[in-house]
Amino acid sequence: MADKVIPLADHRYAASVPRIPLDAAPPSGLLGDALGRPLRDLRISVTDRCNFRCSYCMPKEIFDKQYSFLPHASLLSFEEITRAARIFVAHGVRKIRLTGGEPLLRKNLEVLIGMLSALRTPDGAPLDLTLTTNGSVLARKAQALKDAGLQRITVSLDALDDTVFRRMNDADFPVHEVLAGIDAAQAAGLGPIKVNMVVKRGTNDDQILPMARHFRGSGTVLRFIEYMDVGATNGWRMDEVLPSSEVVARIHAELPLHELEPTVLGETAERWRYTDGGGEIGVISSVTQAFCADCNRARLSTEGKLFLCLFASHGHDLRALLRGECSDAQIAAAIGLIWQQRADRYSELRSAGVAMADGERRVEMHYIGG
Ligand code: SAM
Ligand code: SF4
Ligand code: SF4
């Protein structure tokens, strides 16, 4: 058997320190990348740790006791995250999603939420501030998150059947505690809640209909996500991807659906409504229908690297600037230059059969944030 490679936490993914252009104009909020895409959505990973071991994200064999997670000093502090977020907002970001790893494991996360919820767009509007969680400690934390200023929440849940769910999270975590978390979030006013279900053919696709029946009419929007080839550890195979078209067909056969028009540019989910008025579902077809053309998302990793695509192998070391002598204007200029040069469109290229360069190691989802 080949020796296991334990990556060095701080140097796991290649990063370059951004160049600071000297002649940049201040942020106008109208930044466009090389393909004309604006910068609107920032996903911030607040921890690379998680109490689940979902096989599609942090398989147990790799993420075991010997795995070196980032030391605390490597993580961006709340002040550094908020400073970076303020600069991104000046560049046009309107939505911030906290993620991870499991974001609710980051100590005192409510303090960060309070700091981010105080940010305003150049027009004085609050940001759309949300968070994605596995729901394991949500029942305890929902009210404090709401009180701190969180507006909405997305909960990941891959099965309703307890045995299937425990197998999916590979941490023997019971489904009833996540369902209690969803109820607590609803009661705290963190709705409309979205529930994300990653579908793996042959593993949890028998849960599609039970999940649809459970959430239909509840006000919670269930979204089915195609199992993606993120990272380099989940052993992804195309035959385990169940195309969203098949998810919709299976539900439609029992509970008729019709498609809705997209409401927001860059929306990742295709929306469908139950014909009888039982609410809506979404499907996120990252594999079978690339949506790179409208992709307006940037990702800030746990240790402050800026990634321009979920499938990138290389980040830009913003932490070096945040911890250096740079002014906000200089950091803004550096981010502006990086975004202007962005031409990433991995899913489109994958669909077109273009392979990634040899030797490039894609960033892991738990580190960059989903
Ligand atoms: N731990 C939190 C959670 O699970 O909600 C937040 C981080 S997790 C990386 C964010 C989202 O990415 C989750 O909804 C998860 O299901 C999804 N995800 C992780 N790996 C995936 C994969 N290989 N394909 C599709 N979605 C994936
Ligand atoms: Fe943890 Fe979320 Fe990844 Fe599952 S998907 S292992 S809950 S970070
Ligand atoms: Fe955006 Fe990259 Fe996903 Fe395309 S593959 S939608 S560019 S994150």
Short mmCIF file of C-alpha atoms and ligand atoms in Angstrom, two decimals:
data_model
loop_
_atom_site.label_atom_id
_atom_site.label_comp_id
_atom_site.label_asym_id
_atom_site.label_seq_id
_atom_site.Cartn_x
_atom_site.Cartn_y
_atom_site.Cartn_z
CA MET A 1 0.00 0.00 0.00
CA ALA A 2 1.27 3.49 -0.80
CA ASP A 3 2.37 5.65 2.13
CA LYS A 4 -0.17 8.20 3.20
CA VAL A 5 0.88 11.77 2.57
CA ILE A 6 0.05 14.07 5.46
CA PRO A 7 -0.03 17.56 3.99
CA LEU A 8 1.52 20.44 5.89
CA ALA A 9 -1.38 22.56 7.02
CA ASP A 10 -0.09 25.97 6.10
CA HIS A 11 1.33 25.01 2.75
CA ARG A 12 -1.36 22.63 1.62
CA TYR A 13 -2.37 24.63 -1.39
CA ALA A 14 -0.16 26.80 -3.51
CA ALA A 15 -0.70 30.49 -2.95
CA SER A 16 0.90 33.64 -4.15
CA VAL A 17 1.06 36.95 -2.34
CA PRO A 18 -1.03 39.36 -4.41
CA ARG A 19 0.60 42.20 -6.26
CA ILE A 20 -0.50 45.69 -5.26
CA PRO A 21 -1.02 47.89 -8.32
CA LEU A 22 0.08 51.45 -7.71
CA ASP A 23 -2.30 53.19 -10.08
CA ALA A 24 -5.63 51.49 -9.16
CA ALA A 25 -8.79 53.55 -8.83
CA PRO A 26 -10.80 53.13 -5.59
CA PRO A 27 -13.46 50.36 -5.68
CA SER A 28 -16.48 51.39 -7.73
CA GLY A 29 -18.63 48.32 -7.00
CA LEU A 30 -18.62 47.67 -10.74
CA LEU A 31 -15.70 45.28 -10.91
CA GLY A 32 -15.86 42.71 -13.73
CA ASP A 33 -13.65 39.68 -14.31
CA ALA A 34 -12.02 38.66 -17.61
CA LEU A 35 -15.35 37.12 -18.70
CA GLY A 36 -17.40 40.14 -17.61
CA ARG A 37 -18.72 38.54 -14.40
CA PRO A 38 -19.30 40.84 -11.40
CA LEU A 39 -18.21 40.08 -7.82
CA ARG A 40 -21.34 39.70 -5.69
CA ASP A 41 -21.06 36.69 -3.43
CA LEU A 42 -18.35 35.93 -0.87
CA ARG A 43 -18.11 32.59 0.91
CA ILE A 44 -15.95 32.59 3.99
CA SER A 45 -14.67 29.39 5.55
CA VAL A 46 -14.30 29.98 9.29
CA THR A 47 -12.81 26.60 10.21
CA ASP A 48 -11.38 23.59 8.39
CA ARG A 49 -12.60 21.24 11.15
CA CYS A 50 -15.80 19.26 11.22
CA ASN A 51 -17.50 16.74 13.49
CA PHE A 52 -18.88 14.81 10.48
CA ARG A 53 -16.94 12.71 7.99
CA CYS A 54 -19.22 12.81 4.94
CA SER A 55 -17.46 10.53 2.47
CA TYR A 56 -17.92 13.01 -0.40
CA CYS A 57 -16.15 15.77 1.54
CA MET A 58 -13.91 14.54 4.39
CA PRO A 59 -13.52 10.78 4.02
CA LYS A 60 -12.54 9.16 7.32
CA GLU A 61 -9.55 7.34 5.87
CA ILE A 62 -7.86 10.65 5.03
CA PHE A 63 -9.26 12.96 7.69
CA ASP A 64 -8.29 10.79 10.65
CA LYS A 65 -6.50 11.48 13.95
CA GLN A 66 -3.19 12.06 12.18
CA TYR A 67 -4.54 14.68 9.82
CA SER A 68 -3.07 18.08 10.58
CA PHE A 69 -5.76 20.70 10.66
CA LEU A 70 -4.77 24.33 10.72
CA PRO A 71 -3.35 25.69 13.97
CA HIS A 72 -5.39 28.50 15.51
CA ALA A 73 -2.79 31.16 14.68
CA SER A 74 -3.20 30.38 10.97
CA LEU A 75 -6.90 31.17 10.98
CA LEU A 76 -8.05 34.64 10.06
CA SER A 77 -9.22 36.44 13.20
CA PHE A 78 -12.73 37.94 13.31
CA GLU A 79 -11.19 41.38 12.85
CA GLU A 80 -9.26 40.22 9.77
CA ILE A 81 -12.35 38.55 8.29
CA THR A 82 -14.45 41.66 8.87
CA ARG A 83 -11.81 43.95 7.37
CA ALA A 84 -11.55 41.75 4.28
CA ALA A 85 -15.35 41.54 4.02
CA ARG A 86 -15.65 45.35 4.15
CA ILE A 87 -13.24 45.65 1.21
CA PHE A 88 -15.13 42.99 -0.76
CA VAL A 89 -18.38 44.85 -0.11
CA ALA A 90 -16.83 48.02 -1.55
CA HIS A 91 -16.06 45.96 -4.66
CA GLY A 92 -19.70 44.89 -5.06
CA VAL A 93 -20.25 41.91 -2.76
CA ARG A 94 -23.84 41.84 -1.50
CA LYS A 95 -24.08 38.37 -0.02
CA ILE A 96 -21.83 36.70 2.52
CA ARG A 97 -22.12 33.03 3.41
CA LEU A 98 -20.20 31.60 6.35
CA THR A 99 -19.15 28.02 5.86
CA GLY A 100 -16.35 25.58 6.55
CA GLY A 101 -15.72 22.81 7.77
CA GLU A 102 -18.52 23.12 10.23
CA PRO A 103 -18.88 26.86 10.90
CA LEU A 104 -20.78 26.39 14.16
CA LEU A 105 -17.65 24.75 15.63
CA ARG A 106 -15.76 28.06 15.42
CA LYS A 107 -15.72 29.48 18.94
CA ASN A 108 -17.78 32.63 19.51
CA LEU A 109 -19.05 32.68 15.94
CA GLU A 110 -21.91 34.94 17.08
CA VAL A 111 -19.34 37.69 17.64
CA LEU A 112 -18.24 37.48 13.99
CA ILE A 113 -21.86 37.46 12.85
CA GLY A 114 -22.47 40.60 14.87
CA MET A 115 -19.46 42.29 13.24
CA LEU A 116 -20.47 41.27 9.70
CA SER A 117 -24.11 42.21 10.18
CA ALA A 118 -23.01 45.76 10.99
CA LEU A 119 -21.44 46.17 7.51
CA ARG A 120 -23.37 48.24 4.97
CA THR A 121 -23.25 48.47 1.19
CA PRO A 122 -22.24 51.84 -0.33
CA ASP A 123 -26.02 52.59 -0.52
CA GLY A 124 -26.40 51.93 3.19
CA ALA A 125 -28.18 48.57 2.84
CA PRO A 126 -27.39 45.57 5.07
CA LEU A 127 -25.79 42.52 3.48
CA ASP A 128 -27.54 39.26 2.81
CA LEU A 129 -25.81 37.31 5.61
CA THR A 130 -26.25 33.57 5.76
CA LEU A 131 -24.53 30.37 6.87
CA THR A 132 -24.36 26.72 5.81
CA THR A 133 -24.25 24.13 8.60
CA ASN A 134 -24.56 20.40 9.10
CA GLY A 135 -27.12 21.24 11.77
CA SER A 136 -25.51 19.13 14.49
CA VAL A 137 -25.43 21.90 17.12
CA LEU A 138 -28.05 24.15 15.57
CA ALA A 139 -30.77 23.38 18.10
CA ARG A 140 -28.56 24.94 20.79
CA LYS A 141 -27.28 27.86 18.74
CA ALA A 142 -30.13 29.00 16.48
CA GLN A 143 -31.49 31.74 18.74
CA ALA A 144 -28.04 33.21 19.50
CA LEU A 145 -27.23 33.27 15.77
CA LYS A 146 -30.45 35.12 15.03
CA ASP A 147 -29.88 37.56 17.89
CA ALA A 148 -26.38 38.28 16.56
CA GLY A 149 -27.81 39.33 13.17
CA LEU A 150 -27.82 36.19 11.00
CA GLN A 151 -30.69 36.45 8.54
CA ARG A 152 -31.07 33.00 6.99
CA ILE A 153 -29.59 29.56 7.25
CA THR A 154 -28.96 26.55 5.02
CA VAL A 155 -28.83 23.11 6.61
CA SER A 156 -27.23 20.11 4.91
CA LEU A 157 -29.18 16.89 5.31
CA ASP A 158 -28.60 13.89 3.07
CA ALA A 159 -31.25 11.46 4.31
CA LEU A 160 -34.31 11.14 6.49
CA ASP A 161 -33.75 7.50 7.29
CA ASP A 162 -31.56 7.32 10.40
CA THR A 163 -29.43 4.41 9.20
CA VAL A 164 -28.71 6.03 5.84
CA PHE A 165 -28.01 9.38 7.50
CA ARG A 166 -25.57 7.90 10.01
CA ARG A 167 -23.77 6.18 7.13
CA MET A 168 -23.63 9.42 5.12
CA ASN A 169 -22.17 11.51 7.96
CA ASP A 170 -19.92 8.59 9.04
CA ALA A 171 -19.90 9.97 12.59
CA ASP A 172 -22.94 8.00 13.77
CA PHE A 173 -24.87 11.23 14.17
CA PRO A 174 -28.65 10.76 14.49
CA VAL A 175 -31.02 12.46 12.06
CA HIS A 176 -33.49 13.58 14.75
CA GLU A 177 -30.95 16.07 16.15
CA VAL A 178 -30.56 17.77 12.76
CA LEU A 179 -34.34 17.88 12.35
CA ALA A 180 -34.55 19.47 15.81
CA GLY A 181 -31.96 22.02 14.64
CA ILE A 182 -34.08 22.88 11.60
CA ASP A 183 -37.15 23.35 13.85
CA ALA A 184 -35.16 25.57 16.21
CA ALA A 185 -33.90 27.68 13.30
CA GLN A 186 -37.47 28.05 12.05
CA ALA A 187 -38.67 29.07 15.50
CA ALA A 188 -35.83 31.60 15.85
CA GLY A 189 -36.84 33.30 12.57
CA LEU A 190 -33.91 32.12 10.43
CA GLY A 191 -36.24 31.23 7.57
CA PRO A 192 -36.91 30.65 4.81
CA ILE A 193 -34.62 27.71 5.56
CA LYS A 194 -32.94 25.84 2.76
CA VAL A 195 -32.02 22.18 3.16
CA ASN A 196 -29.24 20.87 0.91
CA MET A 197 -29.14 17.19 0.04
CA VAL A 198 -26.13 15.84 -1.86
CA VAL A 199 -27.35 12.91 -3.94
CA LYS A 200 -25.06 9.94 -4.54
CA ARG A 201 -26.47 7.28 -6.79
CA GLY A 202 -26.68 3.94 -5.00
CA THR A 203 -25.99 5.52 -1.59
CA ASN A 204 -28.87 7.86 -0.72
CA ASP A 205 -30.93 8.27 -3.89
CA ASP A 206 -33.68 6.19 -2.24
CA GLN A 207 -34.07 9.18 0.12
CA ILE A 208 -35.12 11.64 -2.60
CA LEU A 209 -38.84 10.97 -2.30
CA PRO A 210 -38.97 10.62 1.51
CA MET A 211 -37.12 13.97 1.78
CA ALA A 212 -39.43 15.61 -0.78
CA ARG A 213 -42.54 14.35 1.03
CA HIS A 214 -41.17 15.46 4.42
CA PHE A 215 -40.36 19.05 3.45
CA ARG A 216 -43.25 19.62 1.03
CA GLY A 217 -45.60 22.22 2.43
CA SER A 218 -43.26 23.07 5.36
CA GLY A 219 -41.95 26.37 3.99
CA THR A 220 -38.43 24.87 3.96
CA VAL A 221 -36.94 24.69 0.48
CA LEU A 222 -35.27 21.36 -0.26
CA ARG A 223 -32.43 21.52 -2.77
CA PHE A 224 -30.80 18.53 -4.40
CA ILE A 225 -27.10 18.88 -5.22
CA GLU A 226 -25.28 16.74 -7.73
CA TYR A 227 -22.33 14.95 -6.16
CA MET A 228 -19.30 16.95 -7.33
CA ASP A 229 -15.68 16.14 -8.09
CA VAL A 230 -14.36 18.72 -5.63
CA GLY A 231 -11.03 18.12 -3.92
CA ALA A 232 -8.77 15.18 -4.47
CA THR A 233 -9.83 12.77 -1.74
CA ASN A 234 -13.42 11.69 -2.28
CA GLY A 235 -12.78 9.15 -5.06
CA TRP A 236 -15.44 10.77 -7.24
CA ARG A 237 -16.89 8.74 -10.09
CA MET A 238 -19.34 9.97 -12.72
CA ASP A 239 -21.49 6.86 -12.34
CA GLU A 240 -22.28 7.93 -8.76
CA VAL A 241 -23.71 11.25 -9.97
CA LEU A 242 -27.49 11.21 -10.28
CA PRO A 243 -28.34 13.98 -12.76
CA SER A 244 -30.77 16.60 -11.44
CA SER A 245 -33.05 15.88 -14.40
CA GLU A 246 -33.57 12.41 -12.95
CA VAL A 247 -34.22 13.80 -9.46
CA VAL A 248 -36.93 16.06 -10.90
CA ALA A 249 -38.40 13.19 -12.95
CA ARG A 250 -38.62 10.90 -9.92
CA ILE A 251 -40.39 13.53 -7.80
CA HIS A 252 -42.60 14.71 -10.66
CA ALA A 253 -43.88 11.14 -11.19
CA GLU A 254 -45.45 11.23 -7.70
CA LEU A 255 -45.75 14.94 -6.93
CA PRO A 256 -46.18 16.99 -10.14
CA LEU A 257 -43.81 19.93 -10.55
CA HIS A 258 -43.40 22.87 -12.92
CA GLU A 259 -40.27 24.93 -13.47
CA LEU A 260 -39.91 28.53 -12.25
CA GLU A 261 -38.02 31.37 -13.89
CA PRO A 262 -34.71 32.32 -12.20
CA THR A 263 -35.05 35.45 -10.06
CA VAL A 264 -31.43 36.41 -9.45
CA LEU A 265 -28.46 36.48 -11.83
CA GLY A 266 -25.88 33.89 -10.81
CA GLU A 267 -28.49 31.78 -9.01
CA THR A 268 -27.07 28.28 -8.70
CA ALA A 269 -30.33 26.43 -8.17
CA GLU A 270 -32.95 25.75 -10.80
CA ARG A 271 -36.31 26.16 -9.04
CA TRP A 272 -39.39 23.94 -9.37
CA ARG A 273 -42.81 24.40 -7.76
CA TYR A 274 -45.28 21.70 -6.74
CA THR A 275 -48.29 22.10 -9.00
CA ASP A 276 -50.68 21.66 -6.07
CA GLY A 277 -49.15 24.61 -4.17
CA GLY A 278 -46.98 22.55 -1.78
CA GLY A 279 -44.04 24.95 -2.10
CA GLU A 280 -40.87 24.59 -4.14
CA ILE A 281 -37.68 22.59 -4.51
CA GLY A 282 -34.35 23.43 -6.12
CA VAL A 283 -31.80 21.42 -8.05
CA ILE A 284 -28.14 22.35 -8.31
CA SER A 285 -26.68 20.69 -11.38
CA SER A 286 -23.03 21.57 -10.94
CA VAL A 287 -21.93 18.53 -12.92
CA THR A 288 -24.47 18.08 -15.69
CA GLN A 289 -25.24 21.75 -16.37
CA ALA A 290 -22.34 24.07 -15.68
CA PHE A 291 -23.33 27.56 -14.55
CA CYS A 292 -19.92 29.23 -14.80
CA ALA A 293 -21.16 31.93 -17.18
CA ASP A 294 -22.91 33.74 -14.30
CA CYS A 295 -20.56 32.73 -11.49
CA ASN A 296 -20.07 35.77 -9.28
CA ARG A 297 -18.65 33.97 -6.23
CA ALA A 298 -15.31 34.39 -4.49
CA ARG A 299 -14.13 32.18 -1.64
CA LEU A 300 -11.97 33.10 1.31
CA SER A 301 -10.34 30.06 2.89
CA THR A 302 -9.88 29.48 6.60
CA GLU A 303 -6.35 30.87 6.48
CA GLY A 304 -7.20 33.81 4.28
CA LYS A 305 -6.46 32.62 0.77
CA LEU A 306 -8.72 33.96 -1.93
CA PHE A 307 -9.95 31.30 -4.36
CA LEU A 308 -11.70 32.25 -7.56
CA CYS A 309 -13.31 28.88 -8.25
CA LEU A 310 -14.45 25.90 -6.19
CA PHE A 311 -12.17 23.74 -8.27
CA ALA A 312 -9.08 25.92 -8.08
CA SER A 313 -5.72 24.55 -7.04
CA HIS A 314 -4.19 27.91 -6.31
CA GLY A 315 -5.19 30.75 -3.99
CA HIS A 316 -4.12 34.33 -3.40
CA ASP A 317 -2.66 34.95 0.03
CA LEU A 318 -4.76 37.85 1.33
CA ARG A 319 -3.68 37.07 4.89
CA ALA A 320 -0.17 38.20 3.99
CA LEU A 321 -1.64 41.59 3.09
CA LEU A 322 -4.02 41.74 6.06
CA ARG A 323 -1.15 41.00 8.45
CA GLY A 324 1.32 43.20 6.62
CA GLU A 325 1.57 46.95 6.45
CA CYS A 326 -1.04 47.36 3.73
CA SER A 327 -3.80 49.95 3.83
CA ASP A 328 -7.40 49.06 2.94
CA ALA A 329 -6.94 50.93 -0.35
CA GLN A 330 -3.92 48.80 -1.24
CA ILE A 331 -5.72 45.55 -0.39
CA ALA A 332 -8.73 46.71 -2.39
CA ALA A 333 -6.48 47.42 -5.36
CA ALA A 334 -4.89 43.97 -5.10
CA ILE A 335 -8.29 42.23 -4.94
CA GLY A 336 -9.51 44.33 -7.86
CA LEU A 337 -6.57 43.23 -10.00
CA ILE A 338 -7.04 39.55 -9.07
CA TRP A 339 -10.74 39.65 -9.95
CA GLN A 340 -10.14 41.50 -13.22
CA GLN A 341 -7.81 38.68 -14.30
CA ARG A 342 -10.21 35.88 -13.30
CA ALA A 343 -11.11 33.53 -16.15
CA ASP A 344 -12.01 30.36 -14.15
CA ARG A 345 -14.80 28.19 -15.54
CA TYR A 346 -13.90 24.72 -14.44
CA SER A 347 -17.34 23.07 -14.75
CA GLU A 348 -17.82 24.36 -18.28
CA LEU A 349 -14.41 23.04 -19.26
CA ARG A 350 -15.13 19.69 -17.60
CA SER A 351 -18.38 19.45 -19.59
CA ALA A 352 -16.40 20.21 -22.72
CA GLY A 353 -13.97 17.40 -21.86
CA VAL A 354 -10.98 19.63 -21.09
CA ALA A 355 -8.80 18.02 -18.39
CA MET A 356 -7.05 19.87 -15.57
CA ALA A 357 -3.28 20.25 -15.90
CA ASP A 358 -1.29 17.30 -14.55
CA GLY A 359 0.00 17.66 -11.01
CA GLU A 360 -2.58 20.26 -10.00
CA ARG A 361 -4.22 19.39 -6.69
CA ARG A 362 -7.71 20.77 -6.31
CA VAL A 363 -8.52 22.48 -3.06
CA GLU A 364 -10.62 20.50 -0.56
CA MET A 365 -14.20 21.59 0.07
CA HIS A 366 -13.98 21.65 3.89
CA TYR A 367 -11.10 24.12 3.66
CA ILE A 368 -12.40 26.45 1.00
CA GLY A 369 -16.08 26.22 1.99
CA GLY A 370 -18.97 25.00 -0.17
N1 SAM B 1 -20.30 21.63 7.19
C1 SAM B 1 -21.29 22.48 6.60
C2 SAM B 1 -22.32 21.65 5.87
O1 SAM B 1 -22.09 20.48 5.61
O2 SAM B 1 -23.36 22.23 5.59
C3 SAM B 1 -20.73 23.54 5.69
C4 SAM B 1 -19.58 23.17 4.79
S1 SAM B 1 -19.95 21.98 3.53
C5 SAM B 1 -18.40 21.85 2.72
C6 SAM B 1 -20.96 22.95 2.42
C7 SAM B 1 -21.82 22.18 1.46
O3 SAM B 1 -21.01 21.50 0.54
C8 SAM B 1 -22.72 21.12 2.11
O4 SAM B 1 -24.06 21.34 1.73
C9 SAM B 1 -22.20 19.84 1.55
O5 SAM B 1 -23.20 18.88 1.41
C10 SAM B 1 -21.64 20.28 0.21
N2 SAM B 1 -20.64 19.36 -0.35
C11 SAM B 1 -19.49 18.93 0.22
N3 SAM B 1 -18.84 18.08 -0.61
C12 SAM B 1 -19.61 17.97 -1.73
C13 SAM B 1 -19.48 17.25 -2.95
N4 SAM B 1 -18.44 16.44 -3.19
N5 SAM B 1 -20.44 17.39 -3.87
C14 SAM B 1 -21.50 18.20 -3.65
N6 SAM B 1 -21.67 18.92 -2.54
C15 SAM B 1 -20.75 18.80 -1.57
FE1 SF4 B 2 -18.41 18.33 7.41
FE2 SF4 B 2 -20.01 19.69 5.84
FE3 SF4 B 2 -17.95 18.36 4.80
FE4 SF4 B 2 -19.96 16.96 5.80
S1 SF4 B 2 -20.04 18.37 4.04
S2 SF4 B 2 -17.80 16.60 6.22
S3 SF4 B 2 -20.63 18.26 7.45
S4 SF4 B 2 -17.82 20.09 6.14
FE1 SF4 B 3 -17.95 29.15 -10.50
FE2 SF4 B 3 -15.84 27.55 -10.74
FE3 SF4 B 3 -18.23 26.53 -10.12
FE4 SF4 B 3 -17.77 27.46 -12.59
S1 SF4 B 3 -16.78 25.72 -11.64
S2 SF4 B 3 -19.59 27.85 -11.33
S3 SF4 B 3 -16.41 29.21 -12.13
S4 SF4 B 3 -17.02 27.96 -8.86
#
